[in-house]
Amino acid sequence: MEIHVKRIRQGKNSTLSELYIDGEFVCYGLEDLIREEKIPGSTAIPAGRYKLAFNRYGSMNGRYKRWYPKFHKGMIELTGIPNFSYVYIHKGNTHANTAGCLLIGNTMRYDKNFGDYEVHQSEKAYKTVYKRLSAMMEKGAVYLVISDVL
């Protein structure tokens, strides 16, 4: 099973994308800027295909388990990314919240003052996407495909 993240716009420090499950637009994604040379915590995930896995360790997992005790099974991590580790799908609004991860939100906004994109209604999007992805992951391997269509 594959889900797709299609990068559609780039801001000064941010990259906006659309997330699709089974060909259906589900929400927006937000990452740091696409860079040729990686800057830790400030670089978009390289385009490619990555297996999703549950990561049940660390402080972020502990926070999300406290926030969502009824459905949290571990952070959804993109694995096998060269020179990246602990890359999750999680909630947040601006590139400052990403730390190299993929944020998701139901709506998006372009901030003209800063020249960057934001995602909003992130918690709502997170709950929806997490439940769908975790159910898919329990049935078998799930891959996230990131492509640049900028």
PDB file of C-alpha atoms in Angstrom:
ATOM      1  CA  MET A   1       0.000   0.000   0.000  1.00  0.00           C
ATOM      2  CA  GLU A   2       1.274   3.477  -0.852  1.00  0.00           C
ATOM      3  CA  ILE A   3       0.283   6.941   0.232  1.00  0.00           C
ATOM      4  CA  HIS A   4       1.522   9.944  -1.711  1.00  0.00           C
ATOM      5  CA  VAL A   5       2.874  13.337  -0.716  1.00  0.00           C
ATOM      6  CA  LYS A   6       3.051  15.696  -3.678  1.00  0.00           C
ATOM      7  CA  ARG A   7       5.060  18.853  -3.078  1.00  0.00           C
ATOM      8  CA  ILE A   8       3.302  21.749  -4.757  1.00  0.00           C
ATOM      9  CA  ARG A   9       4.800  25.036  -3.501  1.00  0.00           C
ATOM     10  CA  GLN A  10       7.898  26.368  -1.852  1.00  0.00           C
ATOM     11  CA  GLY A  11       8.218  29.357   0.462  1.00  0.00           C
ATOM     12  CA  LYS A  12      11.279  31.085   1.815  1.00  0.00           C
ATOM     13  CA  ASN A  13      11.817  28.372   4.473  1.00  0.00           C
ATOM     14  CA  SER A  14       8.904  25.993   3.883  1.00  0.00           C
ATOM     15  CA  THR A  15       7.601  23.390   1.438  1.00  0.00           C
ATOM     16  CA  LEU A  16       3.860  22.810   1.032  1.00  0.00           C
ATOM     17  CA  SER A  17       2.463  19.493  -0.161  1.00  0.00           C
ATOM     18  CA  GLU A  18      -0.768  17.557  -0.574  1.00  0.00           C
ATOM     19  CA  LEU A  19      -1.235  14.133   1.029  1.00  0.00           C
ATOM     20  CA  TYR A  20      -3.253  11.463  -0.787  1.00  0.00           C
ATOM     21  CA  ILE A  21      -4.506   8.113   0.492  1.00  0.00           C
ATOM     22  CA  ASP A  22      -5.969   5.743  -2.104  1.00  0.00           C
ATOM     23  CA  GLY A  23      -5.841   8.599  -4.634  1.00  0.00           C
ATOM     24  CA  GLU A  24      -8.023  10.841  -2.414  1.00  0.00           C
ATOM     25  CA  PHE A  25      -6.754  14.215  -1.183  1.00  0.00           C
ATOM     26  CA  VAL A  26      -6.757  13.990   2.612  1.00  0.00           C
ATOM     27  CA  CYS A  27      -4.845  17.028   3.889  1.00  0.00           C
ATOM     28  CA  TYR A  28      -1.898  19.362   3.384  1.00  0.00           C
ATOM     29  CA  GLY A  29       1.660  18.650   4.453  1.00  0.00           C
ATOM     30  CA  LEU A  30       4.405  21.032   5.481  1.00  0.00           C
ATOM     31  CA  GLU A  31       8.148  20.512   5.616  1.00  0.00           C
ATOM     32  CA  ASP A  32      11.257  22.594   5.818  1.00  0.00           C
ATOM     33  CA  LEU A  33      12.878  23.954   2.674  1.00  0.00           C
ATOM     34  CA  ILE A  34      14.184  21.507   0.051  1.00  0.00           C
ATOM     35  CA  ARG A  35      17.988  21.781   0.184  1.00  0.00           C
ATOM     36  CA  GLU A  36      20.791  20.177  -1.806  1.00  0.00           C
ATOM     37  CA  GLU A  37      22.906  19.930   1.324  1.00  0.00           C
ATOM     38  CA  LYS A  38      21.251  18.704   4.526  1.00  0.00           C
ATOM     39  CA  ILE A  39      21.022  21.040   7.496  1.00  0.00           C
ATOM     40  CA  PRO A  40      20.000  18.982  10.566  1.00  0.00           C
ATOM     41  CA  GLY A  41      16.420  19.744  11.598  1.00  0.00           C
ATOM     42  CA  SER A  42      15.946  22.278   8.774  1.00  0.00           C
ATOM     43  CA  THR A  43      15.797  20.258   5.561  1.00  0.00           C
ATOM     44  CA  ALA A  44      12.864  18.655   3.750  1.00  0.00           C
ATOM     45  CA  ILE A  45      12.795  14.882   3.420  1.00  0.00           C
ATOM     46  CA  PRO A  46      14.434  13.789   0.148  1.00  0.00           C
ATOM     47  CA  ALA A  47      11.947  12.769  -2.558  1.00  0.00           C
ATOM     48  CA  GLY A  48      11.585   8.982  -2.556  1.00  0.00           C
ATOM     49  CA  ARG A  49       9.695   5.976  -1.207  1.00  0.00           C
ATOM     50  CA  TYR A  50       9.861   5.202   2.517  1.00  0.00           C
ATOM     51  CA  LYS A  51       8.363   2.460   4.634  1.00  0.00           C
ATOM     52  CA  LEU A  52       6.224   3.602   7.558  1.00  0.00           C
ATOM     53  CA  ALA A  53       6.779   2.009  10.970  1.00  0.00           C
ATOM     54  CA  PHE A  54       5.661   2.618  14.538  1.00  0.00           C
ATOM     55  CA  ASN A  55       8.335   4.114  16.798  1.00  0.00           C
ATOM     56  CA  ARG A  56       7.359   3.492  20.400  1.00  0.00           C
ATOM     57  CA  TYR A  57      10.368   5.110  22.089  1.00  0.00           C
ATOM     58  CA  GLY A  58      11.356   8.628  23.074  1.00  0.00           C
ATOM     59  CA  SER A  59       9.803  11.697  24.606  1.00  0.00           C
ATOM     60  CA  MET A  60       7.692  12.634  21.577  1.00  0.00           C
ATOM     61  CA  ASN A  61       6.051   9.204  21.665  1.00  0.00           C
ATOM     62  CA  GLY A  62       5.377   9.668  25.388  1.00  0.00           C
ATOM     63  CA  ARG A  63       3.698  13.044  24.809  1.00  0.00           C
ATOM     64  CA  TYR A  64       1.482  11.755  22.007  1.00  0.00           C
ATOM     65  CA  LYS A  65       0.557   8.685  24.077  1.00  0.00           C
ATOM     66  CA  ARG A  66      -0.610  11.004  26.894  1.00  0.00           C
ATOM     67  CA  TRP A  67      -2.495  13.258  24.455  1.00  0.00           C
ATOM     68  CA  TYR A  68      -4.162  10.414  22.519  1.00  0.00           C
ATOM     69  CA  PRO A  69      -4.374   7.397  24.870  1.00  0.00           C
ATOM     70  CA  LYS A  70      -7.356   5.873  23.055  1.00  0.00           C
ATOM     71  CA  PHE A  71      -5.626   5.358  19.696  1.00  0.00           C
ATOM     72  CA  HIS A  72      -1.878   6.115  19.858  1.00  0.00           C
ATOM     73  CA  LYS A  73       0.212   3.033  19.012  1.00  0.00           C
ATOM     74  CA  GLY A  74       3.557   4.798  18.473  1.00  0.00           C
ATOM     75  CA  MET A  75       4.816   7.677  16.352  1.00  0.00           C
ATOM     76  CA  ILE A  76       4.451   7.000  12.626  1.00  0.00           C
ATOM     77  CA  GLU A  77       8.043   7.134  11.387  1.00  0.00           C
ATOM     78  CA  LEU A  78       9.392   7.264   7.834  1.00  0.00           C
ATOM     79  CA  THR A  79      12.236   4.747   7.785  1.00  0.00           C
ATOM     80  CA  GLY A  80      15.248   4.304   5.532  1.00  0.00           C
ATOM     81  CA  ILE A  81      15.833   7.983   4.743  1.00  0.00           C
ATOM     82  CA  PRO A  82      19.527   8.562   3.975  1.00  0.00           C
ATOM     83  CA  ASN A  83      21.171  10.844   6.574  1.00  0.00           C
ATOM     84  CA  PHE A  84      17.863  11.329   8.470  1.00  0.00           C
ATOM     85  CA  SER A  85      16.473   9.629  11.568  1.00  0.00           C
ATOM     86  CA  TYR A  86      13.380   9.974  13.753  1.00  0.00           C
ATOM     87  CA  VAL A  87      11.332  11.507  10.930  1.00  0.00           C
ATOM     88  CA  TYR A  88       7.674  11.456  11.912  1.00  0.00           C
ATOM     89  CA  ILE A  89       4.270  12.504  10.648  1.00  0.00           C
ATOM     90  CA  HIS A  90       2.941  14.806  13.352  1.00  0.00           C
ATOM     91  CA  LYS A  91       0.993  17.953  14.125  1.00  0.00           C
ATOM     92  CA  GLY A  92       2.274  21.521  13.923  1.00  0.00           C
ATOM     93  CA  ASN A  93       1.706  24.707  11.969  1.00  0.00           C
ATOM     94  CA  THR A  94       4.915  26.282  10.634  1.00  0.00           C
ATOM     95  CA  HIS A  95       8.319  25.217   9.354  1.00  0.00           C
ATOM     96  CA  ALA A  96       9.639  26.068  12.837  1.00  0.00           C
ATOM     97  CA  ASN A  97       7.631  23.062  14.172  1.00  0.00           C
ATOM     98  CA  THR A  98       8.941  20.492  11.692  1.00  0.00           C
ATOM     99  CA  ALA A  99      12.521  19.675  12.783  1.00  0.00           C
ATOM    100  CA  GLY A 100      12.806  17.742   9.499  1.00  0.00           C
ATOM    101  CA  CYS A 101       9.463  15.941   9.902  1.00  0.00           C
ATOM    102  CA  LEU A 102       6.202  16.092   7.939  1.00  0.00           C
ATOM    103  CA  LEU A 103       3.492  18.225   9.541  1.00  0.00           C
ATOM    104  CA  ILE A 104      -0.119  17.809   8.450  1.00  0.00           C
ATOM    105  CA  GLY A 105      -3.129  20.131   8.500  1.00  0.00           C
ATOM    106  CA  ASN A 106      -6.589  20.386   6.961  1.00  0.00           C
ATOM    107  CA  THR A 107      -6.080  23.929   5.712  1.00  0.00           C
ATOM    108  CA  MET A 108      -3.133  25.959   4.476  1.00  0.00           C
ATOM    109  CA  ARG A 109      -2.154  29.621   4.427  1.00  0.00           C
ATOM    110  CA  TYR A 110       0.565  31.675   2.774  1.00  0.00           C
ATOM    111  CA  ASP A 111       2.016  34.321   5.091  1.00  0.00           C
ATOM    112  CA  LYS A 112       3.027  37.233   2.833  1.00  0.00           C
ATOM    113  CA  ASN A 113       4.943  38.943   5.632  1.00  0.00           C
ATOM    114  CA  PHE A 114       7.355  36.025   6.032  1.00  0.00           C
ATOM    115  CA  GLY A 115       7.053  34.446   2.570  1.00  0.00           C
ATOM    116  CA  ASP A 116       6.203  31.041   3.996  1.00  0.00           C
ATOM    117  CA  TYR A 117       3.410  28.489   4.069  1.00  0.00           C
ATOM    118  CA  GLU A 118       1.601  27.240   7.157  1.00  0.00           C
ATOM    119  CA  VAL A 119      -0.848  24.423   7.821  1.00  0.00           C
ATOM    120  CA  HIS A 120      -3.788  24.782  10.209  1.00  0.00           C
ATOM    121  CA  GLN A 121      -6.351  22.491  11.839  1.00  0.00           C
ATOM    122  CA  SER A 122      -3.361  20.240  12.388  1.00  0.00           C
ATOM    123  CA  GLU A 123      -4.717  18.292  15.342  1.00  0.00           C
ATOM    124  CA  LYS A 124      -7.892  17.406  13.468  1.00  0.00           C
ATOM    125  CA  ALA A 125      -5.877  16.276  10.422  1.00  0.00           C
ATOM    126  CA  TYR A 126      -3.483  14.324  12.636  1.00  0.00           C
ATOM    127  CA  LYS A 127      -6.250  12.350  14.314  1.00  0.00           C
ATOM    128  CA  THR A 128      -7.849  11.451  10.974  1.00  0.00           C
ATOM    129  CA  VAL A 129      -4.620  10.544   9.185  1.00  0.00           C
ATOM    130  CA  TYR A 130      -3.128   8.686  12.146  1.00  0.00           C
ATOM    131  CA  LYS A 131      -6.165   6.448  12.536  1.00  0.00           C
ATOM    132  CA  ARG A 132      -6.240   5.637   8.804  1.00  0.00           C
ATOM    133  CA  LEU A 133      -2.502   4.980   8.529  1.00  0.00           C
ATOM    134  CA  SER A 134      -2.262   2.908  11.706  1.00  0.00           C
ATOM    135  CA  ALA A 135      -5.130   0.687  10.521  1.00  0.00           C
ATOM    136  CA  MET A 136      -3.386   0.235   7.159  1.00  0.00           C
ATOM    137  CA  MET A 137      -0.029  -0.496   8.851  1.00  0.00           C
ATOM    138  CA  GLU A 138      -1.579  -3.197  11.015  1.00  0.00           C
ATOM    139  CA  LYS A 139      -2.720  -5.010   7.851  1.00  0.00           C
ATOM    140  CA  GLY A 140       0.660  -4.900   6.079  1.00  0.00           C
ATOM    141  CA  ALA A 141       3.500  -2.766   4.760  1.00  0.00           C
ATOM    142  CA  VAL A 142       2.676   0.874   3.983  1.00  0.00           C
ATOM    143  CA  TYR A 143       4.979   3.163   2.035  1.00  0.00           C
ATOM    144  CA  LEU A 144       4.974   6.940   1.765  1.00  0.00           C
ATOM    145  CA  VAL A 145       6.045   8.277  -1.636  1.00  0.00           C
ATOM    146  CA  ILE A 146       7.265  11.876  -1.744  1.00  0.00           C
ATOM    147  CA  SER A 147       7.431  13.562  -5.143  1.00  0.00           C
ATOM    148  CA  ASP A 148       8.286  17.077  -6.239  1.00  0.00           C
ATOM    149  CA  VAL A 149       5.713  18.568  -8.620  1.00  0.00           C
ATOM    150  CA  LEU A 150       6.704  22.183  -7.885  1.00  0.00           C
TER     151      LEU A 150
END
